[in-house]
Amino acid sequence: MVLRPHLTPLLICLLALPGCGKLKERAGGLFCSMGDAKRCHQAGLGLMKGGDRARALVVFRKACELGALEACHNTGFLLSNAKDATPETDTEARAAFKKACEGEYVSSCANLGIMERAGRGGAKDIANAAVHFDKGCEADDLNCCANLGDLLFKGVGVDRDPDRARKLLVKSCPTEGQAAPVGCNNLAVLLSRGIGGKKDLNRAFGLFRRACDAKKQPFPGACRPVAVAHLIGQGGAAKDEAKVKAYLKRGCELGHKPTCNDKADYGAFKTRFEARAKRIGSKGPDRATLQGKCEANNMKACYLLAAAYLRGLGGKRDLAAGRKWTIKACEGGLLEACVDAGFLEQSGQGGPADHASAVKHFGKGCDGGNLECCGNLGFAHMKSKPPAWDKAVEALKKGCPDEGPDVAVACSNLGGLYAMGKGVKKDHKRAVALFKRACGHKKPYGNACRALAKAHAASQGGLKPDREAVRKLLDKACELGDKAGCAMLKALKPKGA
């Protein structure tokens, strides 16, 4: 039988009475040295409650070593939220969160995923962040559900899935009880746009307000749409200038810079959104009017009508009708509509996939000088059965001419053909030049950054092996939503390995 010392004075100090700092530390040290992980962790909580974060961190570290997963979480929390955080402390924090998350303390999975997504404490790893968010969400951690829903909505590092995103965000923001404010905000965004389900401005307004007004972890960016709703009387919100100003003030105080800008120049903010409300109308575009104009051969009206159906504006969303009117606008000579017409046909949205018709409409746009259509036409020829390499090269060169405006995806795909020697003579230097152009574009293409990383690793096209350059390029590819780039980044061994 092990005799334990009389600890009453120490335990009294653990209740955070003033002046007990050293006694609390002795208590923590005693419990920790005895190998009592639970009480060691409790000692750390007492120190933190008393405001002694430095000593609490020492005790939490020891409790974590002893196997107290909540202590690992608290170690990560103190390190990652410290004012003097450094790359080294971020690395330790991420490791602590990982130990806790993978040890089934799921509250840490959200923190771990956030650090992995941002590249804090190690390489950016969005694919792994999604895995950890998913694990936490399965265990009903609402912040994990909210973060995973955000990734799926944006398609960053994972395949875009608006339907599942909306379901996860609904889970993160239940009608009653606790909710994750960030999840409520993101769900409101989907509801306001009709993404992943029916559009509902009234419910969206309520969720934005809930996210902004939350007492714990309010979402700063949610305050601005609440202010806009009160300005124009949208989503069931009453027009109320006092509330407009109050919500702009709250959003700014919470640190949302765009809201601060609106607060500072209130006149411009008010003019901009009132004009937008007047232009769009509270019920959205009048489809009957647009259809009448379209049938009278106003192709711009056809394109606006198509957008109304595709986005659910002024009525229910209808992809088939959207596709129909987009094709009419394209065939009537509106070249930007040809981009959408070809995409809808190629992807099988609003009707069966129709490769031949997609090629036809991309070709019409390309012949008229629309570079995006040229890039899409080249890719369509690459995917033909069998591939039409010569036609692909011809179209991609139009989308990525030697001089002048270009489209990043066209330059990237043309680089791929030079790298493979398909339709052109194999030329790695030319391929690398095109990949650089597409990756460094004002609208960069993630696939090109990944291809450039692979060229560095293989010493192709005059490039030398450069581990750091490879890492940066894959990081950029992943951030741009290139799933394969995320996987390669994850597989890349850490420095010094």
CSV table of C-alpha atoms in Angstrom, one decimal:
chain,number,residue,atom,x,y,z
A,1,MET,CA,0.0,0.0,0.0
A,2,VAL,CA,1.4,3.4,-1.0
A,3,LEU,CA,0.9,6.2,1.6
A,4,ARG,CA,0.1,9.5,0.1
A,5,PRO,CA,1.0,12.8,1.9
A,6,HIS,CA,-1.6,15.1,3.4
A,7,LEU,CA,-2.4,17.5,0.5
A,8,THR,CA,-5.1,19.7,2.0
A,9,PRO,CA,-3.2,23.0,1.8
A,10,LEU,CA,-2.1,22.2,-1.7
A,11,LEU,CA,-5.6,21.4,-2.9
A,12,ILE,CA,-6.9,24.6,-1.4
A,13,CYS,CA,-4.4,26.5,-3.5
A,14,LEU,CA,-5.5,24.6,-6.6
A,15,LEU,CA,-8.8,26.4,-6.2
A,16,ALA,CA,-7.0,29.5,-7.5
A,17,LEU,CA,-6.7,31.4,-4.2
A,18,PRO,CA,-4.2,34.3,-4.6
A,19,GLY,CA,-0.6,34.0,-3.5
A,20,CYS,CA,-0.3,30.2,-3.9
A,21,GLY,CA,1.7,30.1,-7.1
A,22,LYS,CA,4.7,28.2,-5.8
A,23,LEU,CA,2.6,25.9,-3.6
A,24,LYS,CA,0.4,25.1,-6.7
A,25,GLU,CA,3.6,24.3,-8.7
A,26,ARG,CA,4.8,22.0,-5.8
A,27,ALA,CA,1.4,20.2,-5.9
A,28,GLY,CA,1.6,19.8,-9.7
A,29,GLY,CA,5.2,18.5,-9.4
A,30,LEU,CA,4.2,16.1,-6.7
A,31,PHE,CA,1.3,14.6,-8.6
A,32,CYS,CA,3.3,14.5,-11.8
A,33,SER,CA,6.3,12.8,-10.1
A,34,MET,CA,3.9,10.2,-8.6
A,35,GLY,CA,2.9,9.4,-12.2
A,36,ASP,CA,-0.7,10.4,-11.5
A,37,ALA,CA,-1.7,11.8,-14.9
A,38,LYS,CA,-5.2,12.8,-14.0
A,39,ARG,CA,-4.2,14.8,-10.9
A,40,CYS,CA,-1.1,16.2,-12.6
A,41,HIS,CA,-3.5,17.6,-15.3
A,42,GLN,CA,-5.9,18.9,-12.6
A,43,ALA,CA,-3.0,20.7,-11.0
A,44,GLY,CA,-2.2,22.4,-14.4
A,45,LEU,CA,-5.9,23.5,-14.6
A,46,GLY,CA,-5.6,25.1,-11.2
A,47,LEU,CA,-2.6,27.0,-12.2
A,48,MET,CA,-4.2,28.2,-15.4
A,49,LYS,CA,-7.4,29.2,-13.6
A,50,GLY,CA,-5.2,31.3,-11.3
A,51,GLY,CA,-3.6,33.0,-14.3
A,52,ASP,CA,-0.2,31.3,-14.1
A,53,ARG,CA,0.0,30.1,-17.7
A,54,ALA,CA,3.7,29.6,-17.7
A,55,ARG,CA,3.7,27.1,-14.8
A,56,ALA,CA,0.5,25.6,-16.1
A,57,LEU,CA,2.3,24.8,-19.4
A,58,VAL,CA,5.1,23.0,-17.6
A,59,VAL,CA,2.6,20.8,-15.7
A,60,PHE,CA,0.4,20.2,-18.8
A,61,ARG,CA,3.5,19.0,-20.7
A,62,LYS,CA,4.3,16.5,-18.0
A,63,ALA,CA,0.7,15.3,-17.7
A,64,CYS,CA,0.7,14.9,-21.5
A,65,GLU,CA,3.8,12.7,-21.3
A,66,LEU,CA,2.0,10.6,-18.7
A,67,GLY,CA,-0.9,10.0,-21.1
A,68,ALA,CA,-3.5,12.7,-20.1
A,69,LEU,CA,-4.8,13.6,-23.6
A,70,GLU,CA,-6.7,16.6,-22.4
A,71,ALA,CA,-3.4,17.9,-21.0
A,72,CYS,CA,-1.9,17.5,-24.5
A,73,HIS,CA,-4.8,19.5,-25.9
A,74,ASN,CA,-4.2,22.2,-23.3
A,75,THR,CA,-0.5,22.2,-24.0
A,76,GLY,CA,-1.3,22.9,-27.7
A,77,PHE,CA,-3.8,25.5,-26.8
A,78,LEU,CA,-1.4,27.5,-24.6
A,79,LEU,CA,1.4,27.3,-27.1
A,80,SER,CA,-0.7,28.1,-30.2
A,81,ASN,CA,-2.4,31.1,-28.5
A,82,ALA,CA,0.7,32.6,-26.9
A,83,LYS,CA,1.5,36.2,-27.8
A,84,ASP,CA,5.1,35.2,-28.3
A,85,ALA,CA,4.4,32.1,-30.4
A,86,THR,CA,7.3,31.1,-32.6
A,87,PRO,CA,7.6,28.5,-35.4
A,88,GLU,CA,9.2,26.1,-32.8
A,89,THR,CA,6.3,26.5,-30.3
A,90,ASP,CA,3.8,26.1,-33.2
A,91,THR,CA,5.5,22.8,-34.1
A,92,GLU,CA,5.2,21.6,-30.5
A,93,ALA,CA,1.5,22.8,-30.4
A,94,ARG,CA,0.7,20.9,-33.6
A,95,ALA,CA,2.3,17.7,-32.3
A,96,ALA,CA,0.4,18.0,-29.0
A,97,PHE,CA,-2.9,18.4,-30.8
A,98,LYS,CA,-2.1,15.5,-33.1
A,99,LYS,CA,-1.3,13.2,-30.1
A,100,ALA,CA,-4.6,14.2,-28.5
A,101,CYS,CA,-6.7,13.9,-31.7
A,102,GLU,CA,-5.3,10.6,-32.7
A,103,GLY,CA,-5.7,9.4,-29.1
A,104,GLU,CA,-9.5,10.0,-29.4
A,105,TYR,CA,-9.6,13.4,-27.6
A,106,VAL,CA,-11.6,14.7,-30.6
A,107,SER,CA,-11.8,18.3,-29.4
A,108,SER,CA,-8.2,18.6,-30.5
A,109,CYS,CA,-9.0,17.5,-34.1
A,110,ALA,CA,-10.4,20.9,-35.0
A,111,ASN,CA,-7.3,22.7,-33.7
A,112,LEU,CA,-5.0,20.2,-35.5
A,113,GLY,CA,-6.9,20.5,-38.7
A,114,ILE,CA,-6.8,24.3,-38.6
A,115,MET,CA,-3.0,24.3,-38.1
A,116,GLU,CA,-2.6,21.8,-40.9
A,117,ARG,CA,-4.8,23.9,-43.2
A,118,ALA,CA,-2.9,27.1,-42.5
A,119,GLY,CA,0.6,25.5,-42.5
A,120,ARG,CA,1.3,26.4,-38.9
A,121,GLY,CA,3.8,24.2,-37.1
A,122,GLY,CA,4.7,22.3,-40.3
A,123,ALA,CA,3.9,21.9,-43.9
A,124,LYS,CA,0.4,22.9,-45.2
A,125,ASP,CA,-1.6,19.7,-45.4
A,126,ILE,CA,-5.2,20.3,-46.4
A,127,ALA,CA,-5.9,16.7,-47.3
A,128,ASN,CA,-4.9,15.5,-43.8
A,129,ALA,CA,-6.8,18.5,-42.2
A,130,ALA,CA,-9.9,17.1,-43.9
A,131,VAL,CA,-9.3,13.7,-42.4
A,132,HIS,CA,-9.0,15.1,-38.9
A,133,PHE,CA,-12.0,17.4,-39.3
A,134,ASP,CA,-14.0,14.3,-40.5
A,135,LYS,CA,-12.9,12.3,-37.5
A,136,GLY,CA,-13.9,15.1,-35.1
A,137,CYS,CA,-17.2,15.6,-36.9
A,138,GLU,CA,-18.0,11.8,-36.7
A,139,ALA,CA,-17.7,12.2,-32.9
A,140,ASP,CA,-20.0,15.2,-33.0
A,141,ASP,CA,-17.4,18.0,-32.6
A,142,LEU,CA,-19.4,20.9,-34.2
A,143,ASN,CA,-16.3,23.0,-35.1
A,144,CYS,CA,-14.9,20.0,-37.0
A,145,CYS,CA,-18.2,19.7,-38.9
A,146,ALA,CA,-18.1,23.4,-39.7
A,147,ASN,CA,-14.5,23.3,-41.0
A,148,LEU,CA,-15.0,20.2,-43.1
A,149,GLY,CA,-18.1,21.7,-44.6
A,150,ASP,CA,-16.2,24.8,-45.5
A,151,LEU,CA,-13.5,22.7,-47.3
A,152,LEU,CA,-16.1,20.7,-49.2
A,153,PHE,CA,-18.0,23.9,-50.2
A,154,LYS,CA,-14.9,25.6,-51.6
A,155,GLY,CA,-13.3,22.4,-53.0
A,156,VAL,CA,-9.9,23.3,-51.4
A,157,GLY,CA,-7.7,20.2,-51.1
A,158,VAL,CA,-10.7,17.9,-51.5
A,159,ASP,CA,-13.3,17.3,-54.2
A,160,ARG,CA,-16.0,20.0,-54.1
A,161,ASP,CA,-19.3,18.6,-52.7
A,162,PRO,CA,-21.9,21.3,-52.0
A,163,ASP,CA,-24.6,18.8,-51.0
A,164,ARG,CA,-22.5,17.2,-48.3
A,165,ALA,CA,-21.1,20.6,-47.3
A,166,ARG,CA,-24.6,21.8,-46.6
A,167,LYS,CA,-25.5,18.7,-44.5
A,168,LEU,CA,-22.3,19.1,-42.4
A,169,LEU,CA,-23.0,22.8,-41.8
A,170,VAL,CA,-26.5,22.0,-40.8
A,171,LYS,CA,-25.1,19.6,-38.2
A,172,SER,CA,-22.6,22.2,-37.0
A,173,CYS,CA,-25.4,24.7,-36.5
A,174,PRO,CA,-28.5,23.0,-35.0
A,175,THR,CA,-31.7,24.9,-34.5
A,176,GLU,CA,-31.4,24.6,-30.7
A,177,GLY,CA,-28.6,24.1,-28.3
A,178,GLN,CA,-24.9,24.7,-28.8
A,179,ALA,CA,-23.6,25.6,-32.3
A,180,ALA,CA,-20.4,26.5,-34.0
A,181,PRO,CA,-20.7,30.2,-35.1
A,182,VAL,CA,-18.4,29.6,-38.1
A,183,GLY,CA,-20.7,26.8,-39.2
A,184,CYS,CA,-23.8,29.0,-38.8
A,185,ASN,CA,-22.1,31.7,-41.0
A,186,ASN,CA,-21.1,29.2,-43.7
A,187,LEU,CA,-24.5,27.6,-43.7
A,188,ALA,CA,-26.0,31.1,-44.1
A,189,VAL,CA,-23.8,31.7,-47.1
A,190,LEU,CA,-25.1,28.5,-48.8
A,191,LEU,CA,-28.7,29.3,-48.0
A,192,SER,CA,-28.4,32.9,-49.3
A,193,ARG,CA,-27.1,31.5,-52.6
A,194,GLY,CA,-29.2,28.4,-52.9
A,195,ILE,CA,-26.1,26.1,-53.0
A,196,GLY,CA,-26.6,22.5,-52.1
A,197,GLY,CA,-30.4,23.0,-51.6
A,198,LYS,CA,-33.2,25.5,-51.6
A,199,LYS,CA,-32.4,29.2,-51.3
A,200,ASP,CA,-33.8,30.7,-48.0
A,201,LEU,CA,-32.9,34.4,-47.3
A,202,ASN,CA,-35.0,34.5,-44.1
A,203,ARG,CA,-33.2,31.6,-42.5
A,204,ALA,CA,-29.8,32.9,-43.8
A,205,PHE,CA,-30.4,36.2,-42.1
A,206,GLY,CA,-31.2,34.5,-38.8
A,207,LEU,CA,-28.0,32.4,-39.0
A,208,PHE,CA,-25.8,35.3,-39.9
A,209,ARG,CA,-27.2,37.2,-36.9
A,210,ARG,CA,-26.7,34.1,-34.6
A,211,ALA,CA,-23.0,33.8,-35.7
A,212,CYS,CA,-22.4,37.5,-35.2
A,213,ASP,CA,-24.2,37.7,-31.8
A,214,ALA,CA,-22.6,34.5,-30.3
A,215,LYS,CA,-21.1,35.1,-26.9
A,216,LYS,CA,-18.5,32.4,-27.4
A,217,GLN,CA,-16.3,32.5,-30.6
A,218,PRO,CA,-18.5,35.0,-32.6
A,219,PHE,CA,-17.8,35.0,-36.3
A,220,PRO,CA,-16.7,38.6,-37.3
A,221,GLY,CA,-17.6,38.3,-41.0
A,222,ALA,CA,-21.2,37.4,-40.2
A,223,CYS,CA,-22.0,40.9,-38.8
A,224,ARG,CA,-21.7,42.6,-42.2
A,225,PRO,CA,-24.5,40.7,-44.0
A,226,VAL,CA,-26.7,41.4,-40.9
A,227,ALA,CA,-26.0,45.1,-41.4
A,228,VAL,CA,-26.8,44.8,-45.1
A,229,ALA,CA,-30.1,43.0,-44.4
A,230,HIS,CA,-31.2,45.8,-42.1
A,231,LEU,CA,-30.1,48.4,-44.6
A,232,ILE,CA,-32.2,47.0,-47.5
A,233,GLY,CA,-34.9,45.1,-45.6
A,234,GLN,CA,-33.9,41.7,-46.8
A,235,GLY,CA,-34.4,38.2,-45.3
A,236,GLY,CA,-37.2,39.3,-43.0
A,237,ALA,CA,-35.0,42.0,-41.4
A,238,ALA,CA,-36.7,45.4,-40.8
A,239,LYS,CA,-35.0,48.4,-42.2
A,240,ASP,CA,-33.3,50.0,-39.2
A,241,GLU,CA,-30.3,52.3,-39.7
A,242,ALA,CA,-29.4,52.2,-36.0
A,243,LYS,CA,-29.0,48.4,-36.3
A,244,VAL,CA,-27.0,48.8,-39.5
A,245,LYS,CA,-24.5,50.9,-37.7
A,246,ALA,CA,-24.5,48.7,-34.6
A,247,TYR,CA,-23.7,45.6,-36.6
A,248,LEU,CA,-21.0,47.3,-38.6
A,249,LYS,CA,-19.5,48.5,-35.3
A,250,ARG,CA,-19.6,45.0,-33.8
A,251,GLY,CA,-18.0,43.4,-36.9
A,252,CYS,CA,-15.2,46.0,-36.8
A,253,GLU,CA,-14.6,45.5,-33.1
A,254,LEU,CA,-14.3,41.8,-33.7
A,255,GLY,CA,-11.6,42.4,-36.2
A,256,HIS,CA,-13.2,42.1,-39.6
A,257,LYS,CA,-11.4,44.6,-41.8
A,258,PRO,CA,-14.0,44.9,-44.7
A,259,THR,CA,-16.6,45.8,-42.1
A,260,CYS,CA,-14.3,48.4,-40.6
A,261,ASN,CA,-13.9,49.9,-44.0
A,262,ASP,CA,-17.7,50.1,-44.4
A,263,LYS,CA,-18.0,51.6,-41.0
A,264,ALA,CA,-15.4,54.2,-41.8
A,265,ASP,CA,-17.1,55.2,-45.2
A,266,TYR,CA,-20.7,54.6,-44.3
A,267,GLY,CA,-22.0,56.8,-47.1
A,268,ALA,CA,-20.3,54.7,-49.8
A,269,PHE,CA,-21.4,51.5,-48.1
A,270,LYS,CA,-25.0,52.6,-48.0
A,271,THR,CA,-25.1,53.9,-51.6
A,272,ARG,CA,-23.5,50.7,-52.9
A,273,PHE,CA,-25.9,48.2,-51.3
A,274,GLU,CA,-29.0,50.3,-51.8
A,275,ALA,CA,-28.2,50.6,-55.5
A,276,ARG,CA,-27.6,46.8,-55.7
A,277,ALA,CA,-30.9,46.1,-54.0
A,278,LYS,CA,-32.7,48.4,-56.4
A,279,ARG,CA,-31.0,46.8,-59.4
A,280,ILE,CA,-31.7,43.2,-58.4
A,281,GLY,CA,-35.0,43.6,-56.7
A,282,SER,CA,-36.0,41.8,-53.6
A,283,LYS,CA,-37.6,38.9,-55.6
A,284,GLY,CA,-34.8,38.5,-58.1
A,285,PRO,CA,-34.9,39.0,-61.9
A,286,ASP,CA,-38.2,38.8,-63.7
A,287,ARG,CA,-37.8,35.6,-65.7
A,288,ALA,CA,-40.9,36.2,-67.9
A,289,THR,CA,-39.5,39.6,-69.0
A,290,LEU,CA,-36.1,38.2,-69.7
A,291,GLN,CA,-37.6,35.3,-71.7
A,292,GLY,CA,-39.6,37.7,-73.8
A,293,LYS,CA,-36.5,39.7,-74.6
A,294,CYS,CA,-34.5,36.5,-75.3
A,295,GLU,CA,-37.1,35.2,-77.7
A,296,ALA,CA,-36.8,38.6,-79.5
A,297,ASN,CA,-33.1,37.7,-80.0
A,298,ASN,CA,-31.6,39.7,-77.2
A,299,MET,CA,-28.8,37.4,-76.4
A,300,LYS,CA,-27.7,39.2,-73.3
A,301,ALA,CA,-31.2,38.6,-71.9
A,302,CYS,CA,-30.9,34.9,-72.8
A,303,TYR,CA,-27.6,34.7,-70.8
A,304,LEU,CA,-29.2,36.5,-67.8
A,305,LEU,CA,-32.2,34.2,-68.0
A,306,ALA,CA,-29.8,31.2,-68.1
A,307,ALA,CA,-28.0,32.6,-65.0
A,308,ALA,CA,-31.3,33.0,-63.2
A,309,TYR,CA,-32.2,29.4,-63.7
A,310,LEU,CA,-28.7,28.0,-63.0
A,311,ARG,CA,-28.4,30.0,-59.7
A,312,GLY,CA,-32.0,29.9,-58.6
A,313,LEU,CA,-32.6,33.6,-58.9
A,314,GLY,CA,-36.2,34.8,-59.2
A,315,GLY,CA,-37.5,31.2,-58.8
A,316,LYS,CA,-36.5,27.6,-58.5
A,317,ARG,CA,-33.1,26.4,-59.7
A,318,ASP,CA,-33.5,24.5,-63.0
A,319,LEU,CA,-30.2,23.3,-64.6
A,320,ALA,CA,-32.0,22.0,-67.7
A,321,ALA,CA,-33.6,25.4,-68.5
A,322,GLY,CA,-30.3,27.1,-67.7
A,323,ARG,CA,-28.5,24.9,-70.2
A,324,LYS,CA,-31.1,25.5,-72.8
A,325,TRP,CA,-30.9,29.3,-72.6
A,326,THR,CA,-27.1,29.3,-72.3
A,327,ILE,CA,-26.8,27.3,-75.6
A,328,LYS,CA,-29.2,29.8,-77.2
A,329,ALA,CA,-27.1,32.7,-76.1
A,330,CYS,CA,-23.9,31.0,-77.4
A,331,GLU,CA,-25.4,30.1,-80.7
A,332,GLY,CA,-26.8,33.7,-81.0
A,333,GLY,CA,-23.2,35.0,-80.8
A,334,LEU,CA,-22.6,35.8,-77.2
A,335,LEU,CA,-19.2,34.3,-76.8
A,336,GLU,CA,-18.9,34.2,-73.0
A,337,ALA,CA,-22.0,32.0,-73.0
A,338,CYS,CA,-20.2,29.5,-75.1
A,339,VAL,CA,-17.8,28.8,-72.2
A,340,ASP,CA,-20.8,27.8,-70.0
A,341,ALA,CA,-22.6,26.0,-72.7
A,342,GLY,CA,-19.6,23.8,-73.4
A,343,PHE,CA,-19.0,23.2,-69.7
A,344,LEU,CA,-22.6,22.1,-69.0
A,345,GLU,CA,-22.6,19.8,-72.0
A,346,GLN,CA,-19.2,18.3,-71.2
A,347,SER,CA,-20.0,17.7,-67.5
A,348,GLY,CA,-23.5,16.4,-68.1
A,349,GLN,CA,-25.2,19.1,-66.1
A,350,GLY,CA,-28.8,19.9,-67.0
A,351,GLY,CA,-28.9,17.0,-69.4
A,352,PRO,CA,-26.8,14.1,-70.8
A,353,ALA,CA,-23.1,14.6,-71.4
A,354,ASP,CA,-22.5,15.6,-75.0
A,355,HIS,CA,-18.9,15.7,-76.0
A,356,ALA,CA,-19.5,16.6,-79.6
A,357,SER,CA,-21.8,19.5,-78.8
A,358,ALA,CA,-19.3,20.8,-76.2
A,359,VAL,CA,-16.5,20.8,-78.8
A,360,LYS,CA,-18.8,22.6,-81.2
A,361,HIS,CA,-19.7,25.4,-78.7
A,362,PHE,CA,-16.1,25.7,-77.4
A,363,GLY,CA,-15.0,25.9,-81.0
A,364,LYS,CA,-17.5,28.7,-81.7
A,365,GLY,CA,-16.2,30.7,-78.8
A,366,CYS,CA,-12.6,30.1,-79.7
A,367,ASP,CA,-13.1,31.1,-83.3
A,368,GLY,CA,-14.6,34.3,-82.1
A,369,GLY,CA,-11.5,35.1,-79.9
A,370,ASN,CA,-12.6,33.9,-76.5
A,371,LEU,CA,-9.4,32.5,-75.0
A,372,GLU,CA,-11.1,30.5,-72.3
A,373,CYS,CA,-13.1,28.7,-74.9
A,374,CYS,CA,-9.8,27.9,-76.7
A,375,GLY,CA,-8.3,26.4,-73.6
A,376,ASN,CA,-11.4,24.3,-73.0
A,377,LEU,CA,-11.5,23.2,-76.6
A,378,GLY,CA,-7.9,22.0,-76.4
A,379,PHE,CA,-8.7,20.0,-73.3
A,380,ALA,CA,-11.8,18.5,-74.9
A,381,HIS,CA,-9.7,17.4,-77.9
A,382,MET,CA,-7.2,15.8,-75.4
A,383,LYS,CA,-10.1,13.8,-73.9
A,384,SER,CA,-11.6,12.7,-77.2
A,385,LYS,CA,-11.6,9.0,-78.0
A,386,PRO,CA,-9.0,8.7,-79.5
A,387,PRO,CA,-7.3,11.9,-78.5
A,388,ALA,CA,-7.0,14.5,-81.2
A,389,TRP,CA,-3.5,15.7,-80.3
A,390,ASP,CA,-3.0,18.0,-83.3
A,391,LYS,CA,-6.3,19.8,-82.8
A,392,ALA,CA,-5.6,20.1,-79.1
A,393,VAL,CA,-2.2,21.8,-79.8
A,394,GLU,CA,-3.8,24.2,-82.3
A,395,ALA,CA,-6.6,25.2,-79.8
A,396,LEU,CA,-4.2,25.5,-76.8
A,397,LYS,CA,-1.8,27.7,-78.8
A,398,LYS,CA,-4.7,30.1,-79.4
A,399,GLY,CA,-5.5,30.1,-75.7
A,400,CYS,CA,-1.8,30.6,-74.8
A,401,PRO,CA,-0.2,32.6,-77.6
A,402,ASP,CA,3.5,33.4,-77.5
A,403,GLU,CA,2.6,37.0,-76.7
A,404,GLY,CA,-0.4,38.9,-75.4
A,405,PRO,CA,-3.3,37.8,-73.2
A,406,ASP,CA,-3.6,34.1,-72.3
A,407,VAL,CA,-5.4,31.6,-70.1
A,408,ALA,CA,-3.5,29.7,-67.4
A,409,VAL,CA,-5.1,26.4,-68.0
A,410,ALA,CA,-4.4,26.6,-71.7
A,411,CYS,CA,-0.7,27.3,-71.0
A,412,SER,CA,-0.5,24.5,-68.5
A,413,ASN,CA,-2.1,21.9,-70.8
A,414,LEU,CA,0.1,23.0,-73.7
A,415,GLY,CA,3.1,22.5,-71.4
A,416,GLY,CA,1.8,19.0,-70.6
A,417,LEU,CA,1.8,18.2,-74.4
A,418,TYR,CA,5.3,19.4,-74.8
A,419,ALA,CA,6.4,17.3,-71.8
A,420,MET,CA,4.8,14.2,-73.3
A,421,GLY,CA,5.6,14.9,-76.9
A,422,LYS,CA,1.9,14.6,-77.9
A,423,GLY,CA,1.1,16.6,-81.1
A,424,VAL,CA,4.4,18.4,-80.8
A,425,LYS,CA,8.1,17.4,-80.5
A,426,LYS,CA,9.0,16.6,-76.9
A,427,ASP,CA,10.6,19.7,-75.4
A,428,HIS,CA,11.0,19.9,-71.6
A,429,LYS,CA,12.4,23.5,-71.7
A,430,ARG,CA,9.4,24.7,-73.5
A,431,ALA,CA,7.1,22.7,-71.1
A,432,VAL,CA,8.8,24.3,-68.1
A,433,ALA,CA,8.4,27.8,-69.5
A,434,LEU,CA,4.7,27.2,-70.0
A,435,PHE,CA,4.2,25.7,-66.5
A,436,LYS,CA,6.0,28.7,-65.0
A,437,ARG,CA,3.7,31.0,-67.0
A,438,ALA,CA,0.6,29.2,-65.8
A,439,CYS,CA,1.6,28.9,-62.2
A,440,GLY,CA,2.7,32.5,-62.0
A,441,HIS,CA,-0.4,33.8,-63.8
A,442,LYS,CA,-2.6,36.5,-62.3
A,443,LYS,CA,-5.2,33.7,-62.2
A,444,PRO,CA,-2.8,30.8,-61.5
A,445,TYR,CA,-3.6,27.1,-62.2
A,446,GLY,CA,-2.7,24.6,-59.5
A,447,ASN,CA,-2.0,21.7,-61.9
A,448,ALA,CA,0.8,23.8,-63.5
A,449,CYS,CA,2.5,24.4,-60.1
A,450,ARG,CA,2.4,20.7,-59.5
A,451,ALA,CA,3.9,19.9,-62.9
A,452,LEU,CA,6.6,22.5,-62.2
A,453,ALA,CA,7.4,20.8,-58.9
A,454,LYS,CA,7.8,17.5,-60.7
A,455,ALA,CA,10.1,19.0,-63.2
A,456,HIS,CA,12.3,20.4,-60.4
A,457,ALA,CA,12.4,16.9,-58.8
A,458,ALA,CA,13.3,15.2,-62.1
A,459,SER,CA,15.8,17.9,-63.1
A,460,GLN,CA,13.9,18.5,-66.4
A,461,GLY,CA,13.9,21.5,-68.6
A,462,GLY,CA,17.0,23.0,-67.2
A,463,LEU,CA,15.7,23.0,-63.6
A,464,LYS,CA,17.9,21.7,-60.7
A,465,PRO,CA,16.7,19.6,-57.8
A,466,ASP,CA,15.5,22.1,-55.2
A,467,ARG,CA,13.6,20.6,-52.3
A,468,GLU,CA,12.4,23.9,-50.9
A,469,ALA,CA,11.2,25.0,-54.4
A,470,VAL,CA,9.3,21.7,-54.8
A,471,ARG,CA,7.7,22.2,-51.4
A,472,LYS,CA,6.6,25.8,-52.1
A,473,LEU,CA,5.2,24.8,-55.5
A,474,LEU,CA,3.2,21.9,-54.1
A,475,ASP,CA,2.0,24.2,-51.3
A,476,LYS,CA,0.7,26.6,-53.9
A,477,ALA,CA,-0.9,23.9,-56.0
A,478,CYS,CA,-2.7,22.5,-52.9
A,479,GLU,CA,-3.9,26.0,-51.9
A,480,LEU,CA,-5.3,26.4,-55.5
A,481,GLY,CA,-7.3,23.2,-55.0
A,482,ASP,CA,-5.1,20.7,-56.8
A,483,LYS,CA,-5.9,17.5,-54.9
A,484,ALA,CA,-2.9,15.6,-56.5
A,485,GLY,CA,-0.7,18.5,-55.3
A,486,CYS,CA,-2.0,18.1,-51.8
A,487,ALA,CA,-1.3,14.4,-51.8
A,488,MET,CA,2.3,15.0,-53.1
A,489,LEU,CA,2.8,17.6,-50.4
A,490,LYS,CA,1.7,15.2,-47.8
A,491,ALA,CA,4.0,12.5,-49.1
A,492,LEU,CA,7.0,14.8,-49.2
A,493,LYS,CA,9.3,14.0,-46.3
A,494,PRO,CA,9.9,16.8,-43.7
A,495,LYS,CA,13.1,18.7,-43.7
A,496,GLY,CA,16.0,16.7,-42.2
A,497,ALA,CA,14.3,13.3,-42.8
